[in-house]
Short mmCIF file of C-alpha atoms in Angstrom, two decimals:
data_model
loop_
_atom_site.label_atom_id
_atom_site.label_comp_id
_atom_site.label_asym_id
_atom_site.label_seq_id
_atom_site.Cartn_x
_atom_site.Cartn_y
_atom_site.Cartn_z
CA UNK A 1 125.96 97.41 85.47
CA UNK A 2 127.99 100.10 87.24
CA UNK A 3 129.61 102.69 85.00
CA UNK A 4 132.20 105.40 85.53
CA UNK A 5 132.04 108.24 83.01
CA UNK A 6 135.28 109.68 81.71
CA UNK A 7 135.28 113.48 81.86
CA UNK A 8 134.83 113.90 78.11
CA UNK A 9 131.84 111.53 78.17
CA UNK A 10 130.18 113.63 80.89
CA UNK A 11 130.79 116.79 78.84
CA UNK A 12 129.47 115.17 75.65
CA UNK A 13 126.40 113.87 77.49
CA UNK A 14 125.67 117.32 78.93
CA UNK A 15 126.15 118.94 75.51
CA UNK A 16 124.13 116.20 73.78
CA UNK A 17 127.05 115.30 71.56
CA UNK A 18 127.32 111.93 69.89
CA UNK A 19 128.61 108.98 71.83
CA UNK A 20 128.46 105.36 70.74
CA UNK A 21 125.00 103.82 70.72
CA UNK A 22 126.17 101.12 73.14
CA UNK A 23 127.52 103.69 75.61
CA UNK A 24 124.42 105.88 75.25
CA UNK A 25 122.13 102.90 75.95
CA UNK A 26 124.17 101.84 78.99
CA UNK A 27 124.21 105.36 80.47
CA UNK A 28 120.49 105.91 79.80
CA UNK A 29 119.45 102.50 81.19
CA UNK A 30 117.77 103.13 84.57
CA UNK A 31 118.92 99.71 85.76
CA UNK A 32 122.55 100.85 85.52
CA UNK A 33 124.30 103.20 87.90
CA UNK A 34 126.46 105.85 86.22
CA UNK A 35 129.06 107.50 88.44
CA UNK A 36 130.88 110.79 87.97
CA UNK A 37 134.16 111.06 89.82
CA UNK A 38 135.19 114.04 91.90
CA UNK A 39 138.29 113.95 89.68
CA UNK A 40 136.15 114.86 86.67
CA UNK A 41 134.56 117.76 88.50
CA UNK A 42 138.02 118.91 89.57
CA UNK A 43 139.32 118.64 85.99
CA UNK A 44 136.36 120.56 84.57
CA UNK A 45 136.71 123.24 87.24
CA UNK A 46 140.43 123.74 86.53
CA UNK A 47 139.93 123.90 82.76
CA UNK A 48 136.99 126.26 83.17
CA UNK A 49 138.93 128.60 85.45
CA UNK A 50 141.84 128.70 83.02
CA UNK A 51 139.53 129.54 80.10
CA UNK A 52 140.21 126.25 78.27
CA UNK A 53 136.64 125.07 78.71
CA UNK A 54 133.34 126.91 78.56
CA UNK A 55 130.60 125.10 80.48
CA UNK A 56 127.53 126.10 82.41
CA UNK A 57 127.38 125.72 86.21
CA UNK A 58 124.84 122.93 85.74
CA UNK A 59 127.68 120.53 84.84
CA UNK A 60 128.66 120.54 88.51
CA UNK A 61 125.27 119.17 89.60
CA UNK A 62 125.81 115.61 88.39
CA UNK A 63 122.56 114.44 89.96
CA UNK A 64 120.60 116.37 87.32
CA UNK A 65 121.12 113.48 84.92
CA UNK A 66 120.75 110.90 87.69
CA UNK A 67 124.50 110.36 87.88
CA UNK A 68 125.96 109.37 91.21
CA UNK A 69 128.95 111.26 92.60
CA UNK A 70 132.06 109.21 93.36
CA UNK A 71 134.41 110.60 95.99
CA UNK A 72 138.13 109.96 95.93
CA UNK A 73 139.25 107.61 98.70
CA UNK A 74 142.72 107.10 100.14
CA UNK A 75 142.86 103.71 98.38
CA UNK A 76 141.97 105.39 95.07
CA UNK A 77 144.71 108.00 95.56
CA UNK A 78 147.27 105.37 96.48
CA UNK A 79 146.50 103.21 93.46
CA UNK A 80 146.44 106.18 91.06
CA UNK A 81 149.91 107.17 92.24
CA UNK A 82 151.32 103.68 91.85
CA UNK A 83 150.01 102.87 88.38
CA UNK A 84 152.57 102.24 85.60
CA UNK A 85 153.34 105.29 83.50
CA UNK A 86 151.26 104.36 80.44
CA UNK A 87 149.13 107.47 80.83
CA UNK A 88 150.42 110.78 82.15
CA UNK A 89 147.08 112.55 82.68
CA UNK A 90 146.58 112.63 86.46
CA UNK A 91 142.79 112.87 86.16
CA UNK A 92 142.61 109.83 83.88
CA UNK A 93 144.89 107.88 86.20
CA UNK A 94 142.47 108.61 89.05
CA UNK A 95 139.52 107.42 86.96
CA UNK A 96 141.43 104.24 86.13
CA UNK A 97 142.19 103.65 89.82
CA UNK A 98 138.57 104.22 90.78
CA UNK A 99 137.29 101.91 88.06
CA UNK A 100 139.68 99.19 89.25
CA UNK A 101 139.01 99.69 92.98
CA UNK A 102 135.22 99.88 92.64
CA UNK A 103 134.78 97.33 89.84
CA UNK A 104 133.29 99.91 87.45
CA UNK A 105 133.04 99.79 83.67
CA UNK A 106 134.88 102.89 82.42
CA UNK A 107 133.03 104.69 79.63
CA UNK A 108 135.69 106.42 77.53
CA UNK A 109 137.03 106.99 74.07
CA UNK A 110 140.62 106.93 75.35
CA UNK A 111 142.09 103.60 74.24
CA UNK A 112 145.24 104.10 76.37
CA UNK A 113 143.19 103.52 79.51
CA UNK A 114 142.78 99.88 78.52
CA UNK A 115 146.53 99.37 79.02
CA UNK A 116 145.82 99.17 82.76
CA UNK A 117 143.48 96.19 82.53
CA UNK A 118 140.43 98.28 83.34
CA UNK A 119 137.16 97.23 81.72
CA UNK A 120 136.19 99.76 79.04
CA UNK A 121 132.94 100.58 77.27
CA UNK A 122 133.94 102.58 74.17
CA UNK A 123 132.22 105.94 73.97
#
């Protein structure tokens, strides 16, 4: 199974906060590939620089937890920009586009993301 972690799931994982047992098992399963989008790193970096988020530099090394980085392609950017306006968060819209374009199961607690027909694993 190929997973895409929503930004809050990455932060919770790094901070060892509680996520659903199903999501935890899927992320921890070595047979699954868990991706972290460049959009999440961008979001964390912006929030950190503005003082809204306090995180250690280690969060930027996604390979520490055996997560795979996911770059943003032109197709991802195009789809994110053309999605219906169910969700206004530009970072979440990119994650939705990437999950759709790359056939990834999006691990999130944001129920609005499901409005786009993306497959969700509740966190």
